[in-house]
Amino acid sequence: MYRFFKSVLFGIPIGVTFLDCVGYVARVDGISMQPALNPDSSQTDYVFLSRWAVRSNNIQRGHIVCLISPKDPSQKIIKRVVGLQGDVVATLGYKQEIVRVPEGHCWVEGDHTGHSLDSNTFGPIAIGLMTARAAFIVWPPERWQSLPSELPRKRIPIQIAKSTNYQQA
């Protein structure tokens, strides 16, 4: 019994530290990131979310990130980074056709255009709302893969900022 309590006493802080600093696995629901995630609507992807990438300011255009929804803070959403602070982005149905992403913000979009609540709905997202970067699909086994950091050619910013706190692709 002593060994069990000793293991728990050491295991819980190590586990919490890992989840808080390194990352965790999460289920991705919905079609907004098709075809990158959940390409078949009957199947759900589980991804490893790296907290380390966000904490080390290692977010680039094309990365898929998890963030707190600006519409509903109790909900987390997953989207692709299209523009970083200072970039000029052509929007898809936002109230302005062209937006310069303000300092401390980024522009995020779902891959399934028209089926996503993203920056085209609520505008630039504060970088502070980012919680993690999606690095790998870990389930189902036939989809095991690293998630590429590719930005669709048609979504490359009109003008890319010369310097940002976040690395450029």
Coordinates of N, CA and C in Angstrom, one line a residue:
M1 N 0.8 -1.2 0.0 CA 0.0 0.0 0.0 C 0.9 1.3 0.0
Y2 N 2.0 1.2 0.7 CA 2.9 2.3 0.8 C 3.4 2.7 -0.6
R3 N 3.8 1.6 -1.4 CA 4.3 1.8 -2.7 C 3.3 2.5 -3.6
F4 N 2.0 2.1 -3.5 CA 1.0 2.6 -4.3 C 0.9 4.1 -4.1
F5 N 0.8 4.5 -2.8 CA 0.7 5.9 -2.5 C 1.9 6.7 -2.9
K6 N 3.0 6.1 -2.8 CA 4.3 6.8 -3.2 C 4.2 7.0 -4.7
S7 N 3.8 6.0 -5.5 CA 3.7 6.1 -6.9 C 2.7 7.2 -7.3
V8 N 1.6 7.3 -6.6 CA 0.5 8.3 -6.9 C 1.1 9.7 -6.5
L9 N 1.8 9.7 -5.4 CA 2.3 11.0 -4.9 C 3.3 11.6 -6.0
F10 N 4.1 10.8 -6.6 CA 5.0 11.3 -7.6 C 4.4 11.3 -9.0
G11 N 3.5 10.4 -9.3 CA 3.0 10.3 -10.7 C 2.0 11.4 -11.0
I12 N 1.2 11.8 -10.1 CA 0.2 12.9 -10.4 C 0.9 14.2 -10.8
P13 N 1.9 14.7 -10.0 CA 2.5 15.9 -10.4 C 3.3 15.8 -11.8
I14 N 3.9 14.7 -12.0 CA 4.6 14.5 -13.3 C 3.6 14.5 -14.4
G15 N 2.5 13.8 -14.3 CA 1.4 13.8 -15.3 C 0.8 15.1 -15.6
V16 N 0.5 15.9 -14.5 CA -0.1 17.2 -14.7 C 1.0 18.1 -15.4
T17 N 2.2 18.1 -15.0 CA 3.2 18.9 -15.6 C 3.4 18.6 -17.1
F18 N 3.3 17.3 -17.5 CA 3.4 16.9 -18.9 C 2.3 17.4 -19.6
L19 N 1.0 17.3 -19.1 CA -0.2 17.8 -19.8 C -0.1 19.3 -20.0
D20 N 0.4 20.0 -19.0 CA 0.4 21.4 -18.9 C 1.5 22.0 -19.8
C21 N 2.6 21.4 -19.9 CA 3.8 22.0 -20.6 C 4.0 21.3 -21.9
V22 N 3.8 20.1 -22.1 CA 4.2 19.4 -23.3 C 3.0 19.2 -24.2
G23 N 1.9 18.5 -23.8 CA 0.8 18.4 -24.7 C -0.2 17.3 -24.3
Y24 N -1.2 17.1 -25.1 CA -2.2 16.1 -24.7 C -2.9 15.7 -26.0
V25 N -3.7 14.6 -26.0 CA -4.5 14.1 -27.1 C -5.9 14.6 -27.0
A26 N -6.5 15.1 -28.1 CA -7.9 15.6 -28.1 C -8.6 15.1 -29.3
R27 N -9.9 14.9 -29.2 CA -10.8 14.5 -30.3 C -11.2 15.7 -31.1
V28 N -11.2 15.6 -32.4 CA -11.6 16.7 -33.3 C -13.0 16.3 -33.9
D29 N -13.9 17.2 -33.6 CA -15.3 17.0 -34.1 C -15.6 18.0 -35.2
G30 N -16.4 17.6 -36.1 CA -16.9 18.5 -37.1 C -16.1 18.4 -38.4
I31 N -16.6 19.2 -39.4 CA -16.1 19.1 -40.8 C -15.3 20.3 -41.2
S32 N -15.1 21.3 -40.3 CA -14.5 22.6 -40.7 C -13.0 22.4 -41.1
M33 N -12.3 21.3 -40.7 CA -10.9 21.2 -41.1 C -10.8 20.1 -42.2
Q34 N -11.9 19.7 -42.8 CA -11.7 18.7 -43.9 C -11.0 19.3 -45.1
P35 N -10.1 18.6 -45.8 CA -9.8 17.2 -45.7 C -8.6 16.9 -44.7
A36 N -8.0 17.9 -44.2 CA -6.8 17.6 -43.3 C -7.2 16.7 -42.1
L37 N -8.4 17.0 -41.5 CA -8.9 16.3 -40.3 C -10.3 15.8 -40.6
N38 N -10.6 14.6 -40.1 CA -11.9 14.0 -40.3 C -12.3 14.0 -41.8
P39 N -11.5 13.5 -42.7 CA -11.8 13.5 -44.1 C -13.1 12.7 -44.4
D40 N -13.3 11.7 -43.7 CA -14.6 10.9 -43.8 C -15.5 11.2 -42.6
S41 N -16.6 11.8 -42.9 CA -17.5 12.3 -41.9 C -17.9 11.2 -40.9
S42 N -17.8 9.9 -41.3 CA -18.2 8.8 -40.3 C -17.1 8.5 -39.4
Q43 N -15.9 9.1 -39.5 CA -14.8 8.8 -38.6 C -14.3 10.0 -37.9
T44 N -13.8 9.9 -36.7 CA -13.3 11.0 -35.9 C -11.8 10.9 -35.7
D45 N -11.1 12.0 -36.0 CA -9.6 12.0 -35.7 C -9.3 12.4 -34.3
Y46 N -8.3 11.8 -33.7 CA -7.7 12.3 -32.5 C -6.3 12.8 -32.8
V47 N -6.0 14.0 -32.2 CA -4.7 14.6 -32.5 C -3.9 14.9 -31.3
F48 N -2.6 14.9 -31.4 CA -1.7 15.3 -30.3 C -1.6 16.8 -30.4
L49 N -1.9 17.5 -29.4 CA -1.8 19.0 -29.3 C -0.6 19.3 -28.5
S50 N 0.3 20.0 -29.1 CA 1.6 20.4 -28.5 C 1.4 21.8 -27.8
R51 N 1.5 21.8 -26.5 CA 1.5 23.1 -25.8 C 2.8 23.8 -26.0
W52 N 3.8 23.0 -26.1 CA 5.2 23.5 -26.2 C 5.4 24.5 -27.3
A53 N 4.8 24.2 -28.5 CA 5.0 25.0 -29.7 C 4.4 26.4 -29.4
V54 N 3.3 26.5 -28.7 CA 2.7 27.8 -28.5 C 3.5 28.6 -27.4
R55 N 3.9 27.9 -26.4 CA 4.7 28.5 -25.3 C 6.0 29.1 -25.8
S56 N 6.6 28.4 -26.8 CA 7.9 28.8 -27.3 C 7.8 29.7 -28.5
N57 N 6.6 30.2 -28.8 CA 6.3 31.2 -29.9 C 6.7 30.6 -31.2
N58 N 6.5 29.3 -31.4 CA 6.9 28.6 -32.6 C 5.7 28.3 -33.5
I59 N 4.9 29.3 -33.8 CA 3.7 29.2 -34.6 C 4.0 29.8 -36.0
Q60 N 3.7 29.1 -37.0 CA 4.0 29.6 -38.4 C 2.7 29.6 -39.2
R61 N 2.7 30.3 -40.3 CA 1.6 30.2 -41.3 C 1.5 28.7 -41.7
G62 N 0.3 28.2 -41.8 CA 0.0 26.9 -42.2 C -0.1 25.9 -41.0
H63 N 0.3 26.3 -39.8 CA 0.1 25.4 -38.7 C -1.3 25.3 -38.3
I64 N -1.7 24.1 -37.8 CA -3.1 23.9 -37.3 C -3.0 24.1 -35.8
V65 N -3.8 25.0 -35.3 CA -3.8 25.3 -33.9 C -5.1 25.1 -33.2
C66 N -5.0 24.9 -31.9 CA -6.2 24.8 -31.0 C -6.3 26.1 -30.3
L67 N -7.5 26.7 -30.2 CA -7.6 28.0 -29.6 C -9.0 28.1 -28.9
I68 N -9.1 29.0 -28.0 CA -10.3 29.2 -27.3 C -11.2 30.1 -28.2
S69 N -12.4 29.6 -28.4 CA -13.3 30.3 -29.3 C -13.6 31.7 -28.8
P70 N -13.5 32.8 -29.6 CA -13.8 34.1 -29.2 C -15.3 34.3 -29.1
K71 N -16.1 33.4 -29.7 CA -17.6 33.5 -29.6 C -18.1 32.8 -28.3
D72 N -17.4 31.7 -27.9 CA -17.8 30.9 -26.7 C -16.6 30.5 -26.0
P73 N -16.2 31.2 -24.9 CA -14.9 30.9 -24.2 C -14.9 29.5 -23.6
S74 N -16.1 28.8 -23.5 CA -16.1 27.5 -22.9 C -15.7 26.4 -24.0
Q75 N -15.6 26.8 -25.2 CA -15.4 25.9 -26.4 C -14.0 26.1 -27.0
K76 N -13.3 25.0 -27.3 CA -12.1 25.1 -28.1 C -12.3 24.7 -29.5
I77 N -11.7 25.5 -30.4 CA -11.8 25.2 -31.8 C -10.4 24.9 -32.4
I78 N -10.4 24.3 -33.6 CA -9.1 24.0 -34.2 C -9.2 24.5 -35.6
K79 N -8.1 25.3 -36.0 CA -8.1 26.0 -37.3 C -6.7 26.1 -37.8
R80 N -6.5 26.6 -39.0 CA -5.2 26.7 -39.6 C -4.8 28.2 -39.6
V81 N -3.5 28.5 -39.3 CA -3.0 29.9 -39.2 C -2.8 30.3 -40.7
V82 N -3.5 31.4 -41.1 CA -3.3 31.9 -42.5 C -2.4 33.1 -42.5
G83 N -2.5 33.9 -41.5 CA -1.7 35.2 -41.4 C -1.3 35.5 -40.0
L84 N -0.1 36.0 -39.9 CA 0.5 36.4 -38.6 C 0.4 37.9 -38.5
Q85 N 0.7 38.5 -37.3 CA 0.6 39.9 -37.1 C 1.4 40.7 -38.2
G86 N 0.8 41.7 -38.7 CA 1.4 42.5 -39.8 C 1.1 42.0 -41.2
D87 N 0.7 40.8 -41.4 CA 0.3 40.3 -42.7 C -1.0 41.0 -43.2
V88 N -1.1 41.1 -44.5 CA -2.3 41.6 -45.1 C -3.0 40.4 -45.8
V89 N -4.2 40.1 -45.4 CA -4.9 38.9 -45.8 C -6.2 39.3 -46.6
A90 N -6.4 38.6 -47.7 CA -7.7 38.8 -48.4 C -8.7 37.9 -47.7
T91 N -9.8 38.4 -47.3 CA -10.8 37.7 -46.5 C -11.8 37.0 -47.4
L92 N -12.5 36.1 -46.8 CA -13.6 35.3 -47.5 C -14.9 35.6 -46.8
G93 N -15.5 36.7 -47.1 CA -16.8 37.1 -46.5 C -16.8 37.9 -45.2
Y94 N -15.6 38.3 -44.8 CA -15.6 39.2 -43.6 C -16.1 40.6 -44.0
K95 N -16.3 41.4 -43.0 CA -16.9 42.7 -43.3 C -16.0 43.6 -44.1
Q96 N -14.7 43.3 -44.1 CA -13.7 44.0 -44.9 C -13.1 43.0 -45.9
E97 N -12.8 43.4 -47.1 CA -12.3 42.5 -48.1 C -10.8 42.2 -47.8
I98 N -10.1 43.2 -47.3 CA -8.7 43.0 -47.0 C -8.4 43.5 -45.6
V99 N -7.6 42.7 -44.8 CA -7.4 43.1 -43.4 C -5.9 43.0 -43.2
R100 N -5.3 44.0 -42.5 CA -4.0 43.9 -41.9 C -4.1 43.3 -40.5
V101 N -3.5 42.2 -40.3 CA -3.6 41.5 -39.0 C -2.9 42.4 -37.9
P102 N -3.6 42.8 -36.9 CA -3.0 43.7 -35.9 C -1.9 43.0 -35.1
E103 N -1.1 43.7 -34.4 CA 0.0 43.2 -33.5 C -0.7 42.4 -32.4
G104 N -0.1 41.2 -32.1 CA -0.6 40.4 -31.1 C -1.8 39.5 -31.5
H105 N -2.1 39.4 -32.8 CA -3.2 38.7 -33.4 C -2.7 37.8 -34.6
C106 N -3.6 36.9 -35.0 CA -3.3 36.1 -36.2 C -4.7 35.9 -36.9
W107 N -4.6 35.4 -38.1 CA -5.8 35.2 -38.9 C -5.9 33.7 -39.1
V108 N -7.0 33.0 -38.6 CA -7.1 31.6 -38.7 C -8.4 31.2 -39.5
E109 N -8.3 30.1 -40.3 CA -9.4 29.7 -41.1 C -9.5 28.2 -41.1
G110 N -10.7 27.6 -41.2 CA -10.9 26.2 -41.4 C -10.6 25.9 -42.9
D111 N -10.1 24.6 -43.1 CA -9.8 24.2 -44.5 C -11.0 24.0 -45.4
H112 N -12.1 23.7 -44.7 CA -13.4 23.5 -45.5 C -14.1 24.8 -45.6
T113 N -13.7 25.6 -46.6 CA -14.2 27.0 -46.8 C -15.7 27.0 -46.9
G114 N -16.3 27.9 -46.1 CA -17.8 28.0 -46.1 C -18.5 27.1 -45.0
H115 N -17.7 26.2 -44.4 CA -18.3 25.4 -43.4 C -17.5 25.5 -42.1
S116 N -17.1 26.7 -41.8 CA -16.2 27.0 -40.7 C -16.5 28.3 -40.0
L117 N -16.6 28.3 -38.7 CA -16.6 29.6 -38.0 C -15.2 29.9 -37.7
D118 N -14.6 31.0 -38.3 CA -13.2 31.3 -38.2 C -13.0 32.8 -38.2
S119 N -11.8 33.2 -38.6 CA -11.6 34.7 -38.6 C -12.5 35.4 -39.7
N120 N -12.9 34.7 -40.7 CA -13.9 35.3 -41.6 C -15.2 35.6 -41.0
T121 N -15.5 35.0 -39.8 CA -16.7 35.3 -39.0 C -16.4 36.3 -37.9
F122 N -15.3 36.1 -37.2 CA -15.1 37.0 -36.0 C -13.8 37.8 -36.1
G123 N -13.1 37.8 -37.2 CA -12.0 38.7 -37.3 C -10.7 38.1 -36.8
P124 N -9.6 39.0 -36.7 CA -8.3 38.5 -36.2 C -8.5 38.0 -34.8
I125 N -7.7 36.9 -34.5 CA -7.7 36.3 -33.2 C -6.5 36.7 -32.4
A126 N -6.7 37.0 -31.1 CA -5.6 37.3 -30.2 C -4.8 36.1 -30.0
I127 N -3.4 36.2 -30.2 CA -2.5 35.1 -30.0 C -2.7 34.5 -28.7
G128 N -3.1 35.2 -27.7 CA -3.2 34.7 -26.3 C -4.3 33.6 -26.2
L129 N -5.2 33.6 -27.2 CA -6.3 32.5 -27.2 C -5.8 31.2 -27.7
M130 N -4.6 31.1 -28.3 CA -4.0 29.9 -28.7 C -3.6 29.1 -27.5
T131 N -4.0 27.8 -27.5 CA -3.6 26.9 -26.4 C -2.6 25.8 -26.8
A132 N -2.6 25.4 -28.1 CA -1.7 24.4 -28.6 C -1.7 24.3 -30.1
R133 N -0.7 23.6 -30.6 CA -0.5 23.3 -32.0 C -0.8 21.8 -32.3
A134 N -1.6 21.5 -33.3 CA -1.9 20.1 -33.6 C -0.7 19.6 -34.4
A135 N 0.0 18.6 -33.8 CA 1.2 18.1 -34.4 C 1.0 16.8 -35.2
F136 N 0.2 15.8 -34.6 CA 0.1 14.5 -35.2 C -1.3 14.0 -35.1
I137 N -1.8 13.2 -36.0 CA -3.0 12.4 -35.9 C -2.6 11.1 -35.2
V138 N -3.2 10.8 -34.1 CA -2.8 9.6 -33.3 C -3.8 8.5 -33.4
W139 N -5.0 8.8 -33.8 CA -6.1 7.8 -33.9 C -7.1 8.2 -35.0
P140 N -7.5 7.4 -35.8 CA -7.4 6.0 -35.9 C -6.0 5.6 -36.5
P141 N -5.5 4.4 -36.2 CA -4.2 3.9 -36.6 C -3.9 4.1 -38.1
E142 N -4.9 3.9 -38.9 CA -4.6 4.0 -40.4 C -4.4 5.4 -40.8
R143 N -4.6 6.4 -39.9 CA -4.4 7.8 -40.2 C -3.2 8.4 -39.5
W144 N -2.4 7.5 -38.8 CA -1.2 8.1 -38.1 C -0.4 8.9 -39.0
Q145 N -0.1 10.1 -38.7 CA 0.7 11.0 -39.5 C 1.0 12.3 -38.8
S146 N 2.1 12.9 -39.3 CA 2.4 14.2 -38.8 C 1.5 15.2 -39.6
L147 N 1.0 16.2 -39.0 CA 0.2 17.2 -39.8 C 1.1 18.2 -40.5
P148 N 1.0 18.2 -41.8 CA 1.8 19.2 -42.6 C 1.4 20.6 -42.3
S149 N 2.4 21.5 -42.4 CA 2.2 22.9 -42.1 C 2.1 23.6 -43.5
E150 N 1.1 23.2 -44.3 CA 1.0 23.7 -45.6 C -0.2 24.7 -45.6
L151 N 0.1 25.8 -46.3 CA -0.9 26.8 -46.4 C -1.4 26.7 -47.9
P152 N -2.7 26.6 -48.1 CA -3.2 26.5 -49.5 C -2.7 27.7 -50.3
R153 N -2.3 27.5 -51.5 CA -1.7 28.5 -52.4 C -2.6 29.8 -52.4
K154 N -4.0 29.5 -52.5 CA -4.9 30.6 -52.7 C -5.1 31.4 -51.4
R155 N -4.6 30.9 -50.3 CA -4.8 31.6 -49.0 C -3.5 32.2 -48.5
I156 N -2.4 32.3 -49.3 CA -1.2 32.9 -48.9 C -1.5 34.4 -48.7
P157 N -1.0 35.1 -47.6 CA -1.3 36.5 -47.5 C -0.8 37.3 -48.7
I158 N -1.6 38.4 -48.9 CA -1.2 39.4 -50.0 C 0.1 40.0 -49.7
Q159 N 0.4 40.3 -48.5 CA 1.6 40.9 -48.1 C 2.0 40.3 -46.8
I160 N 3.3 39.8 -46.7 CA 3.8 39.1 -45.5 C 4.6 40.1 -44.7
A161 N 4.3 40.2 -43.4 CA 5.0 41.1 -42.5 C 6.5 40.8 -42.6
K162 N 7.3 41.9 -42.5 CA 8.8 41.7 -42.5 C 9.3 41.2 -41.2
S163 N 8.7 41.5 -40.1 CA 9.1 41.0 -38.8 C 7.9 40.7 -37.9
T164 N 8.0 39.6 -37.2 CA 6.9 39.2 -36.3 C 7.5 38.5 -35.1
N165 N 6.8 38.5 -34.0 CA 7.3 37.7 -32.9 C 7.3 36.2 -33.1
Y166 N 6.4 35.8 -34.1 CA 6.2 34.4 -34.4 C 7.0 34.2 -35.7
Q167 N 7.6 33.0 -35.8 CA 8.4 32.6 -36.9 C 7.6 32.6 -38.2
Q168 N 8.3 32.9 -39.3 CA 7.6 32.9 -40.6 C 7.9 31.6 -41.3
A169 N 6.9 31.1 -42.1 CA 7.1 29.9 -42.9 C 8.1 30.1 -44.0

